[in-house]
PDB file of N, CA and C in Angstrom:
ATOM      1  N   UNK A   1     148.744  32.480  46.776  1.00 38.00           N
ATOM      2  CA  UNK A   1     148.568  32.129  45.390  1.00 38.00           C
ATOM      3  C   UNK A   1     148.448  30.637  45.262  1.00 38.00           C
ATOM      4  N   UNK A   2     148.151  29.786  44.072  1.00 41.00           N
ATOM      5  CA  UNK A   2     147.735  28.707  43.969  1.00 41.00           C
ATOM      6  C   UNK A   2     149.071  28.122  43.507  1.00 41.00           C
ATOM      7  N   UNK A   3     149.227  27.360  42.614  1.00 41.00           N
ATOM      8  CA  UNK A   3     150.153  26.168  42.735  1.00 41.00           C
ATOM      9  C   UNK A   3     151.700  27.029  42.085  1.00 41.00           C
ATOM     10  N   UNK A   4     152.707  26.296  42.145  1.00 36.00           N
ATOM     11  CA  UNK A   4     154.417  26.858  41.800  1.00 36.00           C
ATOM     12  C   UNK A   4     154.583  28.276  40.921  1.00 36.00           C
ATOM     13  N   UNK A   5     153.376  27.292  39.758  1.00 42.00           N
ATOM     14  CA  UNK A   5     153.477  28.137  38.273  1.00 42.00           C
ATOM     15  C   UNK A   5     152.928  29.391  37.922  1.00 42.00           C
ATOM     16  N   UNK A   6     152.444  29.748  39.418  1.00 51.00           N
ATOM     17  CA  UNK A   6     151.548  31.147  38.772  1.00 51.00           C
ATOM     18  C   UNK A   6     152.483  32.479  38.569  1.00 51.00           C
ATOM     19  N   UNK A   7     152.053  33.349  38.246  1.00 53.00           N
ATOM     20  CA  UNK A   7     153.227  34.134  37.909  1.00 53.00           C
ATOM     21  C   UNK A   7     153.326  34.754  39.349  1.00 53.00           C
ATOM     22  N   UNK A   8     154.320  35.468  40.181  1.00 57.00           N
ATOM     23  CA  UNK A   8     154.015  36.490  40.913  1.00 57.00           C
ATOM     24  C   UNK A   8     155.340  36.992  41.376  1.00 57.00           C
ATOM     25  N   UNK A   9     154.987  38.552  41.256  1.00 62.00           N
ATOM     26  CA  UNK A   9     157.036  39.181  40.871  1.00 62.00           C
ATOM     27  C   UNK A   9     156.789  40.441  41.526  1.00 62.00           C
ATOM     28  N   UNK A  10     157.593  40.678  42.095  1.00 58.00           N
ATOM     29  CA  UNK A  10     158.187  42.293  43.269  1.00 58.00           C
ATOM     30  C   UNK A  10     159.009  42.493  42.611  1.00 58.00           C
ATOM     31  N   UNK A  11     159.230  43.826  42.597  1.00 54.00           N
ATOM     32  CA  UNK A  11     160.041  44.759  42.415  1.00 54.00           C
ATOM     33  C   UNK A  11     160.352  45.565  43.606  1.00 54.00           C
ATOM     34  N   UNK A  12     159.821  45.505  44.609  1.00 60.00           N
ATOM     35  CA  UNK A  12     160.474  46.098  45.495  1.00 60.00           C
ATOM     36  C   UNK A  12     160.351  44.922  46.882  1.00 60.00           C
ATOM     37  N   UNK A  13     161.152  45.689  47.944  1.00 58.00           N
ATOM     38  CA  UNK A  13     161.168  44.760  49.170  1.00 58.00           C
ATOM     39  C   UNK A  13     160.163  44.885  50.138  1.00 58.00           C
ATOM     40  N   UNK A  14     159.945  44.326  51.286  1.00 56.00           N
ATOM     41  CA  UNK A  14     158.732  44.570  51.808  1.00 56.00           C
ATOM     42  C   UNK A  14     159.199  46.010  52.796  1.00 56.00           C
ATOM     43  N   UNK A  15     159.800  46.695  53.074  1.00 61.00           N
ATOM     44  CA  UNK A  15     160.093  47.759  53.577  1.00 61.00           C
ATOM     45  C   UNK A  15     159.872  48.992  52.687  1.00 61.00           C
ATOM     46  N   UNK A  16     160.140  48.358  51.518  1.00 63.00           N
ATOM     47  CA  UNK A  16     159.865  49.681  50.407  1.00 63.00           C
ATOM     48  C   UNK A  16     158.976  50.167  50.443  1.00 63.00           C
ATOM     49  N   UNK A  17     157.492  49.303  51.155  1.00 59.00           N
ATOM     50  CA  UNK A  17     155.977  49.862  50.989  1.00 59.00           C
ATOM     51  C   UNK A  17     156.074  50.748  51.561  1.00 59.00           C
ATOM     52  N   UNK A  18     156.826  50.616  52.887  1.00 66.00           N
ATOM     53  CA  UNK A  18     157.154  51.456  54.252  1.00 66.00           C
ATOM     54  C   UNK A  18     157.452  52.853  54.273  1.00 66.00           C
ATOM     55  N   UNK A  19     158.395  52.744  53.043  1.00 82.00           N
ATOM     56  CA  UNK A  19     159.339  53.689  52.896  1.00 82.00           C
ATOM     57  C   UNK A  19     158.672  55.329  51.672  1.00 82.00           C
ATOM     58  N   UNK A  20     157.720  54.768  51.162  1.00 84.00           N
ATOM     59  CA  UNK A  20     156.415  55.224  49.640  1.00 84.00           C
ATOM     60  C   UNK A  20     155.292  55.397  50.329  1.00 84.00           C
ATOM     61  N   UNK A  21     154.866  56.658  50.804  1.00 90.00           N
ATOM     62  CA  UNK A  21     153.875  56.719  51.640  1.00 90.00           C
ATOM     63  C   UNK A  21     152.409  56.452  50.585  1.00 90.00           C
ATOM     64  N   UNK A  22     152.578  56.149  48.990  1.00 96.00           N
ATOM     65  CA  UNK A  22     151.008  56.409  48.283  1.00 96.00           C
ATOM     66  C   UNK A  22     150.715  55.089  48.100  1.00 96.00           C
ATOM     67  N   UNK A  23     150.172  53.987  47.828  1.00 96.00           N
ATOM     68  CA  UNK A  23     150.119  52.679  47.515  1.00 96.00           C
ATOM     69  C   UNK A  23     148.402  52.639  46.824  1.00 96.00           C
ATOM     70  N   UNK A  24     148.230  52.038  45.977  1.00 97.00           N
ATOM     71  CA  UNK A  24     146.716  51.644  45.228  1.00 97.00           C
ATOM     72  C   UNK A  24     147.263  49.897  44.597  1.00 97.00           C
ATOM     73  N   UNK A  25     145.836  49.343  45.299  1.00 98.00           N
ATOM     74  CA  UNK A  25     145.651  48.363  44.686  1.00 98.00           C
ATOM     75  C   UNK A  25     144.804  48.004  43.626  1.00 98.00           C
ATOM     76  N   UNK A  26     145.457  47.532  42.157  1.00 98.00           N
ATOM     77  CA  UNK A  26     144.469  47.126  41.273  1.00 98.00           C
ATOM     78  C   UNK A  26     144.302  45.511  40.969  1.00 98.00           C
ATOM     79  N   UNK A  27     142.616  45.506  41.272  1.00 98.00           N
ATOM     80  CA  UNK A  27     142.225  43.722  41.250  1.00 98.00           C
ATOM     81  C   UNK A  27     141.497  43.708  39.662  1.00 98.00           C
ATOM     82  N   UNK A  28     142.023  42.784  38.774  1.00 98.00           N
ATOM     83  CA  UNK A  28     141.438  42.319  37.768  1.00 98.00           C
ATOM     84  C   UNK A  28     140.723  41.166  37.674  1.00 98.00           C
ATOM     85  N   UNK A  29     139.239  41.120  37.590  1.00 97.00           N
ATOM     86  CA  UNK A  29     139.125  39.539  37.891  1.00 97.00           C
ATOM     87  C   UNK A  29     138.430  38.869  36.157  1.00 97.00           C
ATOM     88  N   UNK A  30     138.603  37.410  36.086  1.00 96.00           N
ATOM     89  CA  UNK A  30     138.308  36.892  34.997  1.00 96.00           C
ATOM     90  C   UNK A  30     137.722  35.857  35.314  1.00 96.00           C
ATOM     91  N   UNK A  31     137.080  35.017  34.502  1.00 95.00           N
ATOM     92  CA  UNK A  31     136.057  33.804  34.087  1.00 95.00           C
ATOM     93  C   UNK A  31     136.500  32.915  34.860  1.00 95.00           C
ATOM     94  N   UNK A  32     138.098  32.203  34.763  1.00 95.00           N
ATOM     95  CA  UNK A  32     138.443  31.399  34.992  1.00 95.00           C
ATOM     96  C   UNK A  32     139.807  31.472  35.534  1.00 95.00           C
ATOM     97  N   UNK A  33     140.499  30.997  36.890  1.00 96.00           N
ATOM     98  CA  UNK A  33     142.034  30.665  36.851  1.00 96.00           C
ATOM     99  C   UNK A  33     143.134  30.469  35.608  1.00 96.00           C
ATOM    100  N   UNK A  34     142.517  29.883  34.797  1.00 95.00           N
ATOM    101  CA  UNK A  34     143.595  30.239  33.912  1.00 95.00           C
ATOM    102  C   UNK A  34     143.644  31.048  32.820  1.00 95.00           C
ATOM    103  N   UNK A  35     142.914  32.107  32.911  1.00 96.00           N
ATOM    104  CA  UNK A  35     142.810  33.369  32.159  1.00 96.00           C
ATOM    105  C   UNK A  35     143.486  33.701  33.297  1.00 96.00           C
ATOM    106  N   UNK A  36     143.006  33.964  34.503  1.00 97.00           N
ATOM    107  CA  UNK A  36     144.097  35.338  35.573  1.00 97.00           C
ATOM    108  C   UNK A  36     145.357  35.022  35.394  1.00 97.00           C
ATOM    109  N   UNK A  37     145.738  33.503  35.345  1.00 96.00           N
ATOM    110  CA  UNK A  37     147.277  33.257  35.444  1.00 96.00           C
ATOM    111  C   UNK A  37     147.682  33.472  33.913  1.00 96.00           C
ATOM    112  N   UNK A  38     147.010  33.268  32.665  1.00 96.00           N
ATOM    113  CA  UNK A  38     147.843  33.668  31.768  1.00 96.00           C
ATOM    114  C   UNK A  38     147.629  35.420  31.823  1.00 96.00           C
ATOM    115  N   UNK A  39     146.854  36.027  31.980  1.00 97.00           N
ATOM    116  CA  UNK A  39     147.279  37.066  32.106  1.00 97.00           C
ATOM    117  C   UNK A  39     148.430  37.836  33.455  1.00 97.00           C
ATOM    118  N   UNK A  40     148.450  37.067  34.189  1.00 97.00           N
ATOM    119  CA  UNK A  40     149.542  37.337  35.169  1.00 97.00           C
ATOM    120  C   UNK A  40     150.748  37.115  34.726  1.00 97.00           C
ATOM    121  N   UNK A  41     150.918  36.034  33.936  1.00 96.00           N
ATOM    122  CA  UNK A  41     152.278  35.846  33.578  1.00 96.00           C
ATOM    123  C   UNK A  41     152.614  36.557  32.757  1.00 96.00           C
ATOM    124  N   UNK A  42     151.789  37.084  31.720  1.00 96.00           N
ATOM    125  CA  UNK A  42     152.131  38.188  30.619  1.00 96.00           C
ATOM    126  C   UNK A  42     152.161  39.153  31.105  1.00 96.00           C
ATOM    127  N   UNK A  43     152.004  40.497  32.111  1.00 96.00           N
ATOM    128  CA  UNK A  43     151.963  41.042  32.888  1.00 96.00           C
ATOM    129  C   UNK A  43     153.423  41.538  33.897  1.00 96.00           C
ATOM    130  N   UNK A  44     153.738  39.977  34.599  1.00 95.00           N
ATOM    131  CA  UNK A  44     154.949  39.800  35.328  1.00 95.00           C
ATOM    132  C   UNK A  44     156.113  40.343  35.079  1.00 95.00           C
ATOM    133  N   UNK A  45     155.558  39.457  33.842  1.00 94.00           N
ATOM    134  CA  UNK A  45     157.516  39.994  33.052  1.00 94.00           C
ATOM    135  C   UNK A  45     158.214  41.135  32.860  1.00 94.00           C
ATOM    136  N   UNK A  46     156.984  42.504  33.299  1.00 93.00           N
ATOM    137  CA  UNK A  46     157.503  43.834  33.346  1.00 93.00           C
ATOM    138  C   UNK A  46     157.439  44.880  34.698  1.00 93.00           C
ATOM    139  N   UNK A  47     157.493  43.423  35.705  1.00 92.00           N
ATOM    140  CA  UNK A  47     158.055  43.894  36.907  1.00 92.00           C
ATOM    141  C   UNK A  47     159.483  44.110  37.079  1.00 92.00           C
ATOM    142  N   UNK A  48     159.891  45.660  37.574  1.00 87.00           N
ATOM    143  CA  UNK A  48     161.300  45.699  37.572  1.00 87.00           C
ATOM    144  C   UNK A  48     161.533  46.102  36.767  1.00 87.00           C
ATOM    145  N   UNK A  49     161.332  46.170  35.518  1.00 87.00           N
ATOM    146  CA  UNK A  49     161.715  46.488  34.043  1.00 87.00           C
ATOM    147  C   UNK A  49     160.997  47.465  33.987  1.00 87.00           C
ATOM    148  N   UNK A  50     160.162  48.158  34.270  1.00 81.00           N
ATOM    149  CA  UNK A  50     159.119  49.271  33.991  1.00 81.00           C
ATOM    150  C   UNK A  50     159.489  50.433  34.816  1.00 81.00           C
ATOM    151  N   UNK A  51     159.866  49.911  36.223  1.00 77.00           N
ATOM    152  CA  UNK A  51     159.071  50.596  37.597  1.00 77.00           C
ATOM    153  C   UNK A  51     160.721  52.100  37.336  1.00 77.00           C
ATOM    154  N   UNK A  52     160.015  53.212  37.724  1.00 79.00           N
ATOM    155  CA  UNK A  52     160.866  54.521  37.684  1.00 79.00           C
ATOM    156  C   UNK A  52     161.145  54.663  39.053  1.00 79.00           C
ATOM    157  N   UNK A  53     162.141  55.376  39.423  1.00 88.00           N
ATOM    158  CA  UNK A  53     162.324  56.172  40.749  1.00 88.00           C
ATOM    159  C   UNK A  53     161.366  56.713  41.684  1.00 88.00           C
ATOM    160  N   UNK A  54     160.584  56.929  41.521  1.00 93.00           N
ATOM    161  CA  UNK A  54     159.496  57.249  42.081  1.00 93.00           C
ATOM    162  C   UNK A  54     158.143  56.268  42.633  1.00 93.00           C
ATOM    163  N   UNK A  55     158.363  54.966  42.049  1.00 94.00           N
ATOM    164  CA  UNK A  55     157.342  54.045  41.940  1.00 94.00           C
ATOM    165  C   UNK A  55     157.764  52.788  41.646  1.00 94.00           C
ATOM    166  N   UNK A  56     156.875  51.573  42.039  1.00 94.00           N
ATOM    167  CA  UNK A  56     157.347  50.248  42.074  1.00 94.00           C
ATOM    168  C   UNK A  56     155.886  49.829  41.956  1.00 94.00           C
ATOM    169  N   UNK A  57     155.406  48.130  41.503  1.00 95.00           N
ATOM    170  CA  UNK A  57     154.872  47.229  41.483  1.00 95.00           C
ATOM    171  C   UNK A  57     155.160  46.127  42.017  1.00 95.00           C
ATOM    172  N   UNK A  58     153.894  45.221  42.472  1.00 95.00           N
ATOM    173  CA  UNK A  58     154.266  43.483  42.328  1.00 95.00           C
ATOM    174  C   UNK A  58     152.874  43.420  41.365  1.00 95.00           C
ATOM    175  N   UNK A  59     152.915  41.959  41.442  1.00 97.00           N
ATOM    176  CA  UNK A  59     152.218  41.145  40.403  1.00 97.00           C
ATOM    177  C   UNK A  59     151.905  39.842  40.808  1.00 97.00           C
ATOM    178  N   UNK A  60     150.438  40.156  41.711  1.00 97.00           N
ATOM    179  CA  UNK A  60     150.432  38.625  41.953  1.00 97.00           C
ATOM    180  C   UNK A  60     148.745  37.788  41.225  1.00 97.00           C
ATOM    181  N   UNK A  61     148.423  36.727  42.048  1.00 97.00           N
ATOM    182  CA  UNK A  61     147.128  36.070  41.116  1.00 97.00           C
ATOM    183  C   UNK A  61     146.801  34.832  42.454  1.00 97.00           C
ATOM    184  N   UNK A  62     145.364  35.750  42.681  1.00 96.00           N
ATOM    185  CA  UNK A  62     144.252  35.334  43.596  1.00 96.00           C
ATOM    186  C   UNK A  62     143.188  34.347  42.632  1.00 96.00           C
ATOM    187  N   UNK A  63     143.456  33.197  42.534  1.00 96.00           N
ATOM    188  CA  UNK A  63     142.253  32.136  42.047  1.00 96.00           C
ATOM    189  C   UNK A  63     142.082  33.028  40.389  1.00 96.00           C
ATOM    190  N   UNK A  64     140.538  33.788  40.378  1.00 97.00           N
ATOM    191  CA  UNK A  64     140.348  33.869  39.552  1.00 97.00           C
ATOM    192  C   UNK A  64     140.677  35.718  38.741  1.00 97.00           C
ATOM    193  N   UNK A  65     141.967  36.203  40.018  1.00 98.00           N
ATOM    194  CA  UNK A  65     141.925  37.484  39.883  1.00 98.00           C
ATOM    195  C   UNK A  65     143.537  38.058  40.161  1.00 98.00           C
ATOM    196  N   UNK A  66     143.738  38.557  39.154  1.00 98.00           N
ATOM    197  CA  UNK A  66     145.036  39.000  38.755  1.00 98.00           C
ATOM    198  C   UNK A  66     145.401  40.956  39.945  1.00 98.00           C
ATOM    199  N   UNK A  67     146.562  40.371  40.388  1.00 98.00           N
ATOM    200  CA  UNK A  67     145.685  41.935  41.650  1.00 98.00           C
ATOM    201  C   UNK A  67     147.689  42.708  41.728  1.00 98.00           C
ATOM    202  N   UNK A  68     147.737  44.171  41.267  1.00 97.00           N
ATOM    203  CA  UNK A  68     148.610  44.597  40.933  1.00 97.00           C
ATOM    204  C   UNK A  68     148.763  45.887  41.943  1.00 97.00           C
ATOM    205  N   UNK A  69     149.756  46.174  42.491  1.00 96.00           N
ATOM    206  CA  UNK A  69     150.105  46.730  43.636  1.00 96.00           C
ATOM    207  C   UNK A  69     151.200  47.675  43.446  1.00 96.00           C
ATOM    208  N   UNK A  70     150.720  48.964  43.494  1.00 96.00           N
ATOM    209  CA  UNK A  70     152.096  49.997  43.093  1.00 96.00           C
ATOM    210  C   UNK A  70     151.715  51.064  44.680  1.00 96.00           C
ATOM    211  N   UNK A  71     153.290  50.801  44.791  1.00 96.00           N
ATOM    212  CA  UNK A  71     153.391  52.172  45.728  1.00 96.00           C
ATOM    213  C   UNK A  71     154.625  53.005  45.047  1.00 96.00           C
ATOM    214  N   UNK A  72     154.305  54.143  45.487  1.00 96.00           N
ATOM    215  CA  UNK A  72     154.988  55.641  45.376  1.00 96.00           C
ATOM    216  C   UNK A  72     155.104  56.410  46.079  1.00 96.00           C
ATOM    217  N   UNK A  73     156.210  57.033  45.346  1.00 95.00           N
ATOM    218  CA  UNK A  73     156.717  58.461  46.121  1.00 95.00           C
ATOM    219  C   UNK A  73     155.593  59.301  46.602  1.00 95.00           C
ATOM    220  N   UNK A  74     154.882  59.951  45.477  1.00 96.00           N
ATOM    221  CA  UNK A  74     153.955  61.037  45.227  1.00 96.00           C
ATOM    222  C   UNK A  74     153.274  60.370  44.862  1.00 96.00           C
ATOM    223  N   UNK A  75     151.826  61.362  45.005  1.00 97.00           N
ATOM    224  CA  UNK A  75     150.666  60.964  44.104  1.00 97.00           C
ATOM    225  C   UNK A  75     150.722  61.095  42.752  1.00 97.00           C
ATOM    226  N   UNK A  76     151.190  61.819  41.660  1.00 97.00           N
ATOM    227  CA  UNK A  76     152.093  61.908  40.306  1.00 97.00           C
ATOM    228  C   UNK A  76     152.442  60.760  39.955  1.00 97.00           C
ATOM    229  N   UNK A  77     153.688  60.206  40.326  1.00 96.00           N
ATOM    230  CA  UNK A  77     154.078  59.050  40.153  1.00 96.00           C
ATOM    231  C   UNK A  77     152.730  58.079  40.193  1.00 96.00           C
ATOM    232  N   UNK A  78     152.137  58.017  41.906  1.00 97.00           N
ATOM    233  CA  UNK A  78     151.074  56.625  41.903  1.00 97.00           C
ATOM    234  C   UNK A  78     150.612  56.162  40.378  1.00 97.00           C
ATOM    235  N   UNK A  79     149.702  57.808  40.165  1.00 97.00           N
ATOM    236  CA  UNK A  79     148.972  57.841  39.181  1.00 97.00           C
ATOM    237  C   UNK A  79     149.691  57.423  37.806  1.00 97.00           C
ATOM    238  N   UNK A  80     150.807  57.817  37.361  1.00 95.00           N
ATOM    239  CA  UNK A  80     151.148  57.323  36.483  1.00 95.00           C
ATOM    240  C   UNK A  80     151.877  55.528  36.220  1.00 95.00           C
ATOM    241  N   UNK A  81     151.936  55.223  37.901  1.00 95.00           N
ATOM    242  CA  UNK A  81     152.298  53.574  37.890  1.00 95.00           C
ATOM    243  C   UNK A  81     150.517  52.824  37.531  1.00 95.00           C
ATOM    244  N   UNK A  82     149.648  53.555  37.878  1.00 96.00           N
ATOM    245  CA  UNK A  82     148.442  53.059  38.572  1.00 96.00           C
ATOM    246  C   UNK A  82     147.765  53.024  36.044  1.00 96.00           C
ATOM    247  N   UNK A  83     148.232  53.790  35.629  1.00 96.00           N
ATOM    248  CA  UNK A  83     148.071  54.254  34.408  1.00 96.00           C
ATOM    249  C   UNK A  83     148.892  53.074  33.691  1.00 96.00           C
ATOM    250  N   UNK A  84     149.809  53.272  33.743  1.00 95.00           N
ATOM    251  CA  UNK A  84     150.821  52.008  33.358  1.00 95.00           C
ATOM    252  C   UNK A  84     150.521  51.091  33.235  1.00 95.00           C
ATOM    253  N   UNK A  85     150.159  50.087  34.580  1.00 97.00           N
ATOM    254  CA  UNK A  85     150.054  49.166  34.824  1.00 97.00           C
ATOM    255  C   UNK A  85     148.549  48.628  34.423  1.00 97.00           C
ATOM    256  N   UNK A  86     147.616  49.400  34.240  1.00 97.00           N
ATOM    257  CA  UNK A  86     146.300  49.219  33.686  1.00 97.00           C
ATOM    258  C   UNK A  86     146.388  49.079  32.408  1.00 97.00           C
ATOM    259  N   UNK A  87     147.749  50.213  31.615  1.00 97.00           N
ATOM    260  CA  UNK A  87     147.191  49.489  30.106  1.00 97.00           C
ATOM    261  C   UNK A  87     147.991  48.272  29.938  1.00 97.00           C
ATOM    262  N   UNK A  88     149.252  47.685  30.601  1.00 96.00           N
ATOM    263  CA  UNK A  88     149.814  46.436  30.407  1.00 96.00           C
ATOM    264  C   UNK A  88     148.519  45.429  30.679  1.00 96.00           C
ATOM    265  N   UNK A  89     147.770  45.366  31.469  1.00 97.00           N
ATOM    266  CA  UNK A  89     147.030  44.476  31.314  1.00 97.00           C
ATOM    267  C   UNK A  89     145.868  44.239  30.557  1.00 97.00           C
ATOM    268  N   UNK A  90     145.568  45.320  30.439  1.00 97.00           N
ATOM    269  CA  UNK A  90     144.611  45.545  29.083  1.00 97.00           C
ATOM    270  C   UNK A  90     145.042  44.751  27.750  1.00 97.00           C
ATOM    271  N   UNK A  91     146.337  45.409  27.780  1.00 96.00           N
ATOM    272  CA  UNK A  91     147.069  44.405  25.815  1.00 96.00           C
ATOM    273  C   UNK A  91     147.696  43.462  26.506  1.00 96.00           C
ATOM    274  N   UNK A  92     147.408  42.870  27.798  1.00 96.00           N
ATOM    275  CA  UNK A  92     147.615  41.270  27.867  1.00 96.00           C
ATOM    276  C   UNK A  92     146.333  41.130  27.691  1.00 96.00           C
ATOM    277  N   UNK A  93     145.289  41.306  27.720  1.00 95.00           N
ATOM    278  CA  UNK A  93     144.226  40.585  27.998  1.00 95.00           C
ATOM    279  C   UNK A  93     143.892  40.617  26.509  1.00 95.00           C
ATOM    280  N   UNK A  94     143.633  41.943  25.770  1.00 93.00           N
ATOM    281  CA  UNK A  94     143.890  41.286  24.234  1.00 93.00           C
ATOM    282  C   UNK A  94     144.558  40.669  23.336  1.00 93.00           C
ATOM    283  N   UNK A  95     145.560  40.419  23.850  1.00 91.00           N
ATOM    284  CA  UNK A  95     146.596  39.653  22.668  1.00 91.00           C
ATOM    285  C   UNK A  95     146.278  38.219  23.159  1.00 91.00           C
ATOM    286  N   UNK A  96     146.069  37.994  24.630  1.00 83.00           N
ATOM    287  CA  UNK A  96     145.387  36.959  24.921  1.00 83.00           C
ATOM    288  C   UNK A  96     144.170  35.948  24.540  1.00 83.00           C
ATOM    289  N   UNK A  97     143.285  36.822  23.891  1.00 77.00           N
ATOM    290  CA  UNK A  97     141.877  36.297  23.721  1.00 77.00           C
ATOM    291  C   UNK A  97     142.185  36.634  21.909  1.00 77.00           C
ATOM    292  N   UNK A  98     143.131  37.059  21.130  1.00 67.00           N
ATOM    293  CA  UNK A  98     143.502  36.075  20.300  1.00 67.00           C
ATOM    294  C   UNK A  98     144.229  35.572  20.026  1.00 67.00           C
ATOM    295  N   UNK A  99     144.829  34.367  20.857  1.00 58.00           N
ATOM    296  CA  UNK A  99     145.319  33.208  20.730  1.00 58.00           C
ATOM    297  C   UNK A  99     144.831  32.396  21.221  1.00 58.00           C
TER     298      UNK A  99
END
C-alpha cells in the first residue's frame, strides 16, 4: 500500500486464510488514489465489526484500487461476506461523490 494513511484493516490472522477453505477477492478500481483511499477508509471501519462466524474480511488499497478479501467457512457464508461487502462499498462510493 502507499503512504501511513491509507486505510487497511484484518479481521482475521494470517492462518485464518488457512484455516477457511473458500476465499474471493473483490478489486474496486477508481479515477484516482484518492477516491480508492477515501473509499477504503469508509469501508475499513467495518472490518471486525461486520464479519460472522463463518466469515472474515481485510480491507486494503492498491494505488488506484480498493481490493477486499473475504474468506469462509462455506460457500453460503463466502457468498453472503462477498454480498456484504459489495454493498458497503457501493454506499461508500455514494455518499462519497456527494460530498
Amino acid at each position: 500500500m502507499g503512504d501511513s494513511s491509507d486505510a487497511s484493516a484484518r479481521s482475521y490472522d494470517a492462518d485464518e486464510s488457512k484455516r477457511r477453505p473458500h476465499d474471493a477477492t473483490l478489486r474496486f478500481e477508481y479515477e484516482s488514489p484518492a477516491r480508492a483511499r477515501a473509499i477504503a477508509r469508509a469501508v475499513a471501519q467495518e472490518v471486525g465489526e461486520i464479519d460472522g462466524e463463518r466469515s472474515a474480511a481485510t480491507v486494503s488499497r492498491e494505488e488506484v484500487a480498493v481490493v477486499v478479501r473475504v474468506v469462509a467457512d462455506d460457500l453460503v457464508a463466502l457468498r453472503a461476506g462477498c454480498n456484504t461487502w459489495g454493498s458497503l462499498v457501493e454506499v461508500a462510493e455514494r455518499t462519497s461523490s456527494l460530498a
